[in-house]
mmCIF file of C-alpha atoms in Angstrom:
data_model
loop_
_atom_site.group_PDB
_atom_site.id
_atom_site.type_symbol
_atom_site.label_atom_id
_atom_site.label_comp_id
_atom_site.label_asym_id
_atom_site.label_seq_id
_atom_site.Cartn_x
_atom_site.Cartn_y
_atom_site.Cartn_z
ATOM 1 C CA MET A 309 79.905 105.807 98.210
ATOM 2 C CA HIS A 310 77.505 104.020 101.754
ATOM 3 C CA ARG A 311 79.010 101.809 104.013
ATOM 4 C CA ILE A 312 76.313 98.838 104.709
ATOM 5 C CA GLN A 313 77.429 96.471 107.621
ATOM 6 C CA LEU A 314 75.500 93.076 107.632
ATOM 7 C CA ALA A 315 75.085 90.858 110.742
ATOM 8 C CA ASN A 316 76.453 87.683 109.372
ATOM 9 C CA ALA A 317 77.056 85.293 111.974
ATOM 10 C CA LEU A 318 78.341 82.487 109.462
ATOM 11 C CA PHE A 319 81.932 83.140 109.151
ATOM 12 C CA GLU A 320 84.124 86.273 110.181
ATOM 13 C CA GLY A 321 81.283 88.431 111.024
ATOM 14 C CA ARG A 322 80.536 91.584 110.225
ATOM 15 C CA ASN A 323 80.374 91.963 106.180
ATOM 16 C CA ALA A 324 80.712 95.283 104.789
ATOM 17 C CA ILE A 325 79.050 96.101 101.306
ATOM 18 C CA TYR A 326 79.364 99.412 99.590
ATOM 19 C CA LEU A 327 76.789 101.454 97.928
ATOM 20 C CA PHE A 328 77.218 103.691 94.821
ATOM 21 C CA GLY A 329 75.175 106.472 92.968
ATOM 22 C CA VAL A 330 72.485 107.528 95.505
ATOM 23 C CA GLY A 331 70.445 109.910 94.473
ATOM 24 C CA GLY A 332 70.832 109.425 90.362
ATOM 25 C CA THR A 333 74.498 110.488 90.115
ATOM 26 C CA GLY A 334 75.118 107.648 87.990
ATOM 27 C CA PRO A 335 74.383 103.387 88.233
ATOM 28 C CA THR A 336 73.160 102.613 91.361
ATOM 29 C CA THR A 337 75.867 100.076 92.228
ATOM 30 C CA LEU A 338 76.686 97.482 95.148
ATOM 31 C CA VAL A 339 79.873 96.044 95.531
ATOM 32 C CA ASP A 340 79.276 92.517 97.558
ATOM 33 C CA THR A 341 76.251 91.049 98.383
ATOM 34 C CA GLY A 342 76.379 89.301 101.826
ATOM 35 C CA VAL A 343 75.659 85.595 102.248
ATOM 36 C CA ALA A 344 72.005 84.239 101.088
ATOM 37 C CA THR A 345 70.268 84.366 104.756
ATOM 38 C CA ALA A 346 66.798 85.704 105.132
ATOM 39 C CA SER A 347 68.417 87.839 107.568
ATOM 40 C CA VAL A 348 71.269 89.611 106.002
ATOM 41 C CA ARG A 349 68.488 89.809 103.168
ATOM 42 C CA GLU A 350 67.056 92.102 105.463
ATOM 43 C CA ASP A 351 70.000 94.142 106.843
ATOM 44 C CA LEU A 352 70.727 94.742 103.297
ATOM 45 C CA GLU A 353 67.135 95.907 102.457
ATOM 46 C CA ALA A 354 67.247 98.481 105.500
ATOM 47 C CA GLY A 355 71.029 99.274 104.727
ATOM 48 C CA LEU A 356 69.548 99.948 101.470
ATOM 49 C CA ALA A 357 66.438 101.906 102.436
ATOM 50 C CA ALA A 358 68.089 103.996 104.629
ATOM 51 C CA HIS A 359 69.906 105.415 101.588
ATOM 52 C CA GLY A 360 66.487 105.875 99.583
ATOM 53 C CA VAL A 361 67.260 102.746 97.620
ATOM 54 C CA ALA A 362 65.399 99.609 97.390
ATOM 55 C CA VAL A 363 66.548 96.695 95.364
ATOM 56 C CA ALA A 364 64.612 97.072 92.530
ATOM 57 C CA ASP A 365 66.789 99.975 92.231
ATOM 58 C CA LEU A 366 70.188 98.099 91.371
ATOM 59 C CA ASP A 367 72.007 98.644 87.991
ATOM 60 C CA ARG A 368 74.668 96.808 88.599
ATOM 61 C CA ILE A 369 76.488 94.244 91.246
ATOM 62 C CA LEU A 370 80.222 94.173 91.502
ATOM 63 C CA LEU A 371 81.866 91.312 93.369
ATOM 64 C CA THR A 372 85.008 91.288 94.875
ATOM 65 C CA HIS A 373 85.172 87.265 94.559
ATOM 66 C CA TYR A 374 82.939 83.717 95.146
ATOM 67 C CA HIS A 375 82.713 83.072 98.558
ATOM 68 C CA ALA A 376 79.335 82.818 100.044
ATOM 69 C CA ASP A 377 79.551 85.380 102.484
ATOM 70 C CA HIS A 378 80.411 88.229 99.336
ATOM 71 C CA ALA A 379 78.543 86.400 96.645
ATOM 72 C CA GLY A 380 75.333 84.457 98.110
ATOM 73 C CA LEU A 381 72.527 86.907 97.395
ATOM 74 C CA ALA A 382 74.162 88.296 94.102
ATOM 75 C CA GLY A 383 71.821 85.568 92.324
ATOM 76 C CA GLU A 384 68.332 86.718 93.505
ATOM 77 C CA LEU A 385 69.043 90.217 93.746
ATOM 78 C CA GLN A 386 69.694 90.455 89.685
ATOM 79 C CA ALA A 387 67.081 88.437 89.440
ATOM 80 C CA GLU A 388 64.397 91.460 91.280
ATOM 81 C CA SER A 389 66.586 94.095 89.976
ATOM 82 C CA GLY A 390 67.752 93.129 86.608
ATOM 83 C CA ALA A 391 71.196 94.485 88.024
ATOM 84 C CA THR A 392 74.323 93.303 85.668
ATOM 85 C CA VAL A 393 76.640 91.185 87.903
ATOM 86 C CA HIS A 394 80.529 91.532 87.285
ATOM 87 C CA VAL A 395 82.860 88.965 88.781
ATOM 88 C CA HIS A 396 86.456 88.172 87.564
ATOM 89 C CA ARG A 397 86.625 85.381 85.199
ATOM 90 C CA ALA A 398 88.885 83.000 87.778
ATOM 91 C CA ASP A 399 85.579 83.235 89.693
ATOM 92 C CA ALA A 400 83.056 83.278 87.186
ATOM 93 C CA PRO A 401 81.737 79.750 87.287
ATOM 94 C CA MET A 402 81.327 79.385 90.650
ATOM 95 C CA VAL A 403 79.292 82.470 90.944
ATOM 96 C CA ALA A 404 77.018 81.249 87.768
ATOM 97 C CA ARG A 405 76.860 77.638 90.346
ATOM 98 C CA GLU A 406 78.240 75.372 87.404
ATOM 99 C CA ALA A 407 77.736 72.046 88.173
ATOM 100 C CA GLY A 408 80.797 71.165 87.051
ATOM 101 C CA ALA A 409 83.196 73.574 88.389
ATOM 102 C CA TRP A 410 81.475 73.144 91.737
ATOM 103 C CA GLN A 411 82.148 69.362 91.360
ATOM 104 C CA ALA A 412 85.462 70.066 90.492
ATOM 105 C CA LEU A 413 85.970 71.770 93.882
ATOM 106 C CA ARG A 414 84.328 68.516 96.069
ATOM 107 C CA ASP A 415 86.497 66.970 94.149
ATOM 108 C CA ARG A 416 90.002 69.261 94.737
ATOM 109 C CA HIS A 417 88.457 69.491 98.691
ATOM 110 C CA LEU A 418 88.564 65.237 98.946
ATOM 111 C CA ALA A 419 91.921 64.781 96.910
ATOM 112 C CA ALA A 420 93.409 67.967 99.295
ATOM 113 C CA PHE A 421 92.375 65.761 102.246
ATOM 114 C CA ASP A 422 94.179 62.801 101.271
ATOM 115 C CA GLU A 423 97.296 65.198 100.382
ATOM 116 C CA TRP A 424 97.242 67.015 103.672
ATOM 117 C CA GLY A 425 96.751 63.491 105.449
ATOM 118 C CA MET A 426 93.665 64.853 107.296
ATOM 119 C CA PRO A 427 91.780 62.048 109.314
ATOM 120 C CA GLU A 428 88.332 60.560 109.018
ATOM 121 C CA GLU A 429 86.586 61.842 112.363
ATOM 122 C CA PRO A 430 87.365 65.776 111.490
ATOM 123 C CA ARG A 431 86.737 64.962 107.122
ATOM 124 C CA ALA A 432 83.775 64.122 108.321
ATOM 125 C CA GLU A 433 83.220 66.944 110.482
ATOM 126 C CA LEU A 434 84.156 69.307 107.831
ATOM 127 C CA LEU A 435 82.016 67.720 105.208
ATOM 128 C CA ALA A 436 79.175 67.972 107.234
ATOM 129 C CA PHE A 437 79.788 71.507 108.029
ATOM 130 C CA LEU A 438 80.216 72.368 103.919
ATOM 131 C CA ASP A 439 77.127 70.667 103.189
ATOM 132 C CA ALA A 440 74.987 72.116 105.778
ATOM 133 C CA HIS A 441 75.645 75.216 104.829
ATOM 134 C CA ASP A 442 75.725 74.621 100.783
ATOM 135 C CA ASP A 443 72.756 76.624 100.932
ATOM 136 C CA ILE A 444 73.831 80.068 101.821
ATOM 137 C CA ALA A 445 75.609 80.231 98.173
ATOM 138 C CA GLY A 446 72.362 81.264 96.866
ATOM 139 C CA GLY A 447 70.914 80.682 93.855
ATOM 140 C CA PRO A 448 72.990 81.371 90.504
ATOM 141 C CA ALA A 449 73.769 84.994 88.753
ATOM 142 C CA ASP A 450 74.160 85.897 84.866
ATOM 143 C CA ALA A 451 77.732 86.992 85.640
ATOM 144 C CA GLU A 452 79.767 88.883 83.705
ATOM 145 C CA THR A 453 83.396 88.465 83.671
ATOM 146 C CA PHE A 454 86.571 91.058 83.601
ATOM 147 C CA ASP A 455 89.803 90.889 83.701
ATOM 148 C CA ASP A 456 92.520 92.787 85.714
ATOM 149 C CA GLY A 457 92.134 96.804 85.061
ATOM 150 C CA ALA A 458 88.262 96.596 83.679
ATOM 151 C CA THR A 459 86.365 99.898 84.760
ATOM 152 C CA PHE A 460 83.433 100.373 85.784
ATOM 153 C CA GLU A 461 81.298 103.393 86.716
ATOM 154 C CA ALA A 462 79.536 103.586 89.954
ATOM 155 C CA GLY A 463 77.228 106.260 90.611
ATOM 156 C CA SER A 464 79.962 109.011 89.886
ATOM 157 C CA THR A 465 83.106 107.150 91.296
ATOM 158 C CA THR A 466 85.727 105.333 88.829
ATOM 159 C CA LEU A 467 86.081 102.056 89.939
ATOM 160 C CA GLU A 468 88.747 100.430 88.815
ATOM 161 C CA ALA A 469 89.474 96.204 89.541
ATOM 162 C CA VAL A 470 92.687 94.808 90.923
ATOM 163 C CA HIS A 471 93.430 91.679 90.718
ATOM 164 C CA LEU A 472 94.649 90.317 94.080
ATOM 165 C CA PRO A 473 94.536 86.654 93.954
ATOM 166 C CA GLY A 474 95.455 84.351 97.060
ATOM 167 C CA HIS A 475 92.548 84.506 99.160
ATOM 168 C CA THR A 476 90.640 82.724 95.751
ATOM 169 C CA GLU A 477 91.962 82.934 92.467
ATOM 170 C CA GLY A 478 89.814 85.544 91.283
ATOM 171 C CA LEU A 479 89.457 88.114 94.475
ATOM 172 C CA CYS A 480 89.611 91.168 93.412
ATOM 173 C CA GLY A 481 89.446 94.998 95.063
ATOM 174 C CA PHE A 482 88.197 97.985 93.090
ATOM 175 C CA ALA A 483 90.385 101.267 93.623
ATOM 176 C CA GLY A 484 89.068 104.843 92.950
ATOM 177 C CA THR A 485 88.915 107.990 94.451
ATOM 178 C CA ILE A 486 86.574 108.269 96.894
ATOM 179 C CA ASP A 487 86.059 111.708 99.063
ATOM 180 C CA GLY A 488 89.292 113.100 97.624
ATOM 181 C CA GLU A 489 91.010 109.842 98.625
ATOM 182 C CA ALA A 490 93.134 107.162 96.572
ATOM 183 C CA THR A 491 90.436 103.702 97.954
ATOM 184 C CA LEU A 492 90.742 100.358 97.527
ATOM 185 C CA LEU A 493 87.661 98.458 98.476
ATOM 186 C CA SER A 494 89.910 95.654 99.424
ATOM 187 C CA GLY A 495 87.255 92.849 99.604
ATOM 188 C CA ASP A 496 89.071 90.020 101.616
ATOM 189 C CA ALA A 497 92.165 90.549 100.589
ATOM 190 C CA LEU A 498 93.126 93.635 103.541
ATOM 191 C CA LEU A 499 91.240 92.886 106.195
ATOM 192 C CA PRO A 500 91.549 95.308 109.712
ATOM 193 C CA ARG A 501 91.946 92.672 112.433
ATOM 194 C CA TYR A 502 92.594 89.121 111.247
ATOM 195 C CA THR A 503 94.686 87.382 108.152
ATOM 196 C CA PRO A 504 92.552 86.053 104.986
ATOM 197 C CA ASN A 505 93.301 82.509 104.981
ATOM 198 C CA VAL A 506 95.659 81.241 101.750
ATOM 199 C CA GLY A 507 95.334 77.532 100.607
ATOM 200 C CA GLY A 508 92.254 76.624 102.489
ATOM 201 C CA ALA A 509 90.453 79.329 101.488
ATOM 202 C CA ASP A 510 89.793 77.896 97.561
ATOM 203 C CA VAL A 511 91.990 74.584 96.814
ATOM 204 C CA ARG A 512 91.415 75.085 93.230
ATOM 205 C CA ALA A 513 94.807 77.582 93.400
ATOM 206 C CA GLU A 514 98.007 76.817 92.575
ATOM 207 C CA ASN A 515 101.001 78.448 95.309
ATOM 208 C CA PRO A 516 97.688 80.205 96.599
ATOM 209 C CA LEU A 517 101.152 82.068 99.459
ATOM 210 C CA ALA A 518 103.168 83.070 96.537
ATOM 211 C CA LYS A 519 100.384 84.821 94.569
ATOM 212 C CA TYR A 520 99.009 86.627 98.091
ATOM 213 C CA LEU A 521 102.385 88.068 98.352
ATOM 214 C CA ASP A 522 102.530 89.330 94.898
ATOM 215 C CA SER A 523 98.652 90.718 95.833
ATOM 216 C CA LEU A 524 99.873 92.399 99.325
ATOM 217 C CA ALA A 525 103.276 94.068 97.532
ATOM 218 C CA ARG A 526 100.655 95.446 94.971
ATOM 219 C CA ILE A 527 98.296 96.970 97.485
ATOM 220 C CA VAL A 528 101.543 98.484 98.837
ATOM 221 C CA ASP A 529 102.704 99.808 95.527
ATOM 222 C CA GLY A 530 99.241 101.107 95.305
ATOM 223 C CA ASP A 531 99.841 103.570 97.930
ATOM 224 C CA TYR A 532 96.052 103.935 99.085
ATOM 225 C CA ASP A 533 95.235 106.773 101.252
ATOM 226 C CA ARG A 534 92.035 104.542 102.762
ATOM 227 C CA ALA A 535 91.035 100.602 102.570
ATOM 228 C CA TYR A 536 87.040 99.548 102.744
ATOM 229 C CA PRO A 537 87.017 95.403 103.420
ATOM 230 C CA GLY A 538 84.789 93.092 102.679
ATOM 231 C CA HIS A 539 84.401 92.335 106.656
ATOM 232 C CA ARG A 540 84.137 94.897 110.152
ATOM 233 C CA ASP A 541 85.585 98.650 110.126
ATOM 234 C CA PRO A 542 87.658 101.247 107.354
ATOM 235 C CA ILE A 543 91.830 100.524 107.432
ATOM 236 C CA ASP A 544 93.133 104.112 107.196
ATOM 237 C CA ASP A 545 96.452 102.381 106.493
ATOM 238 C CA PRO A 546 96.586 100.215 104.130
ATOM 239 C CA THR A 547 100.348 99.875 103.243
ATOM 240 C CA SER A 548 100.998 99.540 106.978
ATOM 241 C CA ARG A 549 98.492 96.656 107.372
ATOM 242 C CA ALA A 550 99.536 94.979 104.262
ATOM 243 C CA ARG A 551 102.828 94.901 105.328
ATOM 244 C CA THR A 552 101.939 93.673 109.049
ATOM 245 C CA ILE A 553 100.401 91.114 107.199
ATOM 246 C CA ARG A 554 103.523 90.167 105.353
ATOM 247 C CA ARG A 555 105.694 89.835 108.510
ATOM 248 C CA HIS A 556 102.774 87.631 110.057
ATOM 249 C CA HIS A 557 103.142 84.797 106.943
ATOM 250 C CA ARG A 558 106.982 85.377 107.030
ATOM 251 C CA ASP A 559 106.722 84.673 110.793
ATOM 252 C CA ARG A 560 104.423 81.639 110.739
ATOM 253 C CA THR A 561 106.738 80.030 107.770
ATOM 254 C CA ALA A 562 109.641 80.537 110.493
ATOM 255 C CA ARG A 563 107.292 78.267 112.718
ATOM 256 C CA VAL A 564 106.387 75.907 109.879
ATOM 257 C CA ILE A 565 110.258 75.012 109.945
ATOM 258 C CA GLU A 566 110.581 75.265 113.178
ATOM 259 C CA VAL A 567 107.818 72.507 113.024
ATOM 260 C CA LEU A 568 109.817 70.376 110.893
ATOM 261 C CA ARG A 569 112.862 70.721 113.042
ATOM 262 C CA GLU A 570 111.326 69.496 115.670
ATOM 263 C CA HIS A 571 108.956 67.251 115.051
ATOM 264 C CA GLY A 572 109.402 65.807 111.638
ATOM 265 C CA PRO A 573 109.110 65.062 108.665
ATOM 266 C CA ALA A 574 105.022 65.652 108.929
ATOM 267 C CA ASP A 575 102.277 66.189 106.815
ATOM 268 C CA ALA A 576 100.204 69.320 106.477
ATOM 269 C CA TRP A 577 97.447 68.109 109.285
ATOM 270 C CA SER A 578 100.132 67.494 111.405
ATOM 271 C CA VAL A 579 102.098 70.832 111.233
ATOM 272 C CA SER A 580 98.916 72.349 111.177
ATOM 273 C CA ALA A 581 98.047 70.791 114.549
ATOM 274 C CA HIS A 582 101.040 72.410 116.234
ATOM 275 C CA LEU A 583 100.696 75.812 114.357
ATOM 276 C CA PHE A 584 96.682 75.904 115.315
ATOM 277 C CA GLY A 585 96.056 73.150 117.691
ATOM 278 C CA ASP A 586 92.256 71.537 117.323
ATOM 279 C CA LEU A 587 90.092 72.928 114.844
ATOM 280 C CA GLU A 588 86.182 73.192 113.975
ATOM 281 C CA ASN A 589 83.660 73.565 111.360
ATOM 282 C CA ILE A 590 85.349 75.481 108.506
ATOM 283 C CA HIS A 591 88.337 75.776 110.269
ATOM 284 C CA ILE A 592 89.342 72.086 109.796
ATOM 285 C CA LEU A 593 89.604 73.235 106.108
ATOM 286 C CA HIS A 594 91.445 76.323 106.721
ATOM 287 C CA GLY A 595 93.847 75.179 109.382
ATOM 288 C CA PRO A 596 95.697 72.252 106.848
ATOM 289 C CA GLY A 597 95.569 74.351 103.803
ATOM 290 C CA GLU A 598 97.103 77.413 105.630
ATOM 291 C CA ALA A 599 99.536 75.043 106.596
ATOM 292 C CA ALA A 600 99.798 73.427 103.193
ATOM 293 C CA ALA A 601 100.531 76.959 101.349
ATOM 294 C CA HIS A 602 103.291 77.290 103.687
ATOM 295 C CA LEU A 603 104.565 74.420 102.918
ATOM 296 C CA ASP A 604 105.071 74.501 99.396
ATOM 297 C CA HIS A 605 106.169 77.917 99.529
ATOM 298 C CA LEU A 606 109.357 76.557 101.076
ATOM 299 C CA VAL A 607 108.963 73.264 98.650
ATOM 300 C CA ALA A 608 109.059 75.662 96.077
ATOM 301 C CA HIS A 609 111.700 77.745 97.285
ATOM 302 C CA GLY A 610 114.294 74.337 97.995
ATOM 303 C CA PRO A 611 114.890 74.372 102.038
ATOM 304 C CA VAL A 612 111.990 71.542 102.063
ATOM 305 C CA ARG A 613 111.254 69.063 100.318
ATOM 306 C CA ARG A 614 108.440 66.586 99.468
ATOM 307 C CA SER A 615 107.806 62.919 99.645
ATOM 308 C CA GLY A 616 104.511 61.397 98.728
ATOM 309 C CA ASP A 617 102.435 63.331 101.502
ATOM 310 C CA ASP A 618 105.005 64.681 104.067
ATOM 311 C CA TYR A 619 107.705 67.037 104.352
ATOM 312 C CA ARG A 620 110.911 67.328 105.467
ATOM 313 C CA LEU A 621 113.556 69.952 106.255
ATOM 314 C CA VAL A 622 116.516 69.984 104.283
ATOM 315 C CA ASP A 623 117.664 73.059 104.909
ATOM 316 C CA PRO A 624 117.370 73.992 109.130
ATOM 317 C CA GLY A 625 119.790 77.708 108.150
ATOM 318 C CA VAL A 626 117.423 79.073 105.731
ATOM 319 C CA ASP A 627 117.386 82.576 105.169
ATOM 320 C CA LEU A 628 113.649 83.357 104.536
ATOM 321 C CA ASP A 629 114.333 87.267 103.188
ATOM 322 C CA PRO A 630 114.331 85.765 99.526
ATOM 323 C CA LEU A 631 110.938 83.851 100.312
ATOM 324 C CA PHE A 632 109.350 87.403 101.290
ATOM 325 C CA PRO A 633 111.060 89.767 98.871
ATOM 326 C CA ARG A 634 110.183 93.250 100.469
ATOM 327 C CA THR A 635 108.023 95.686 98.654
ATOM 328 C CA ARG A 636 109.466 99.426 96.453
ATOM 329 C CA THR A 637 108.073 101.610 98.386
#
């Protein structure tokens, strides 16, 4: 496996994609593609060329999820190489750029903005940002779908899809033995320097925080030696990192309870303001989305009730342990 870094400056920085099959050892396979911009395409081509591979040599593209910084170039790479593109069935309509799927996402955004209590000015700023960056999602790819547990030959390695929803409904990692180590290509399910957004990153998702906590538990139970994320550098102790992110979400939920105790009842936008302060560009989506995910997790477990768009704390002494169950190992 070869890691190729892309200088993506639009979102979370330094995408990492992964190349298998150099030297004819098996299907030449790329995991993720990067965002659809000319500069990232140049980075990708240079990274492939450093290993003696051209775009036309690609046989297979595996996508961790549909976000533009991971799947944006999939369509044009497929058109040039004839490579098959594979993505979990929950994210496939987005990668295929199905008009109905993207319109449904837009409609769900607008409905969520109302539910969260997003004011008109930041709403207009966010919509302008999203519209201005629509082209970075690239053209449609003819995507073949898979489910959890699907296996793929990538070079001389067998990769197994591990469904890890939360950040998106269809996010998958790919697990295999690489250089003698149990390895997870984790996409955005596990990142080394910050926590993946839950709630705003894919407003299609129901109960995104609960799903993401299950995904973190699955990573812990996988007992991987190393993880290779979709951004930045490898993670030497995936189990510890997953547990750290779980604690982060537990602490954030405790902070949400404090906000409701001191300032509630409140809508998700107001809670987000206490958590994150003023927001701009994509974070106008991510902040209240994450606040809503934590609030809805509390509603599902009883200590918070929702009336209209407002959330009210009904159990100030809530025990958070049942909301964040510990993993087996």
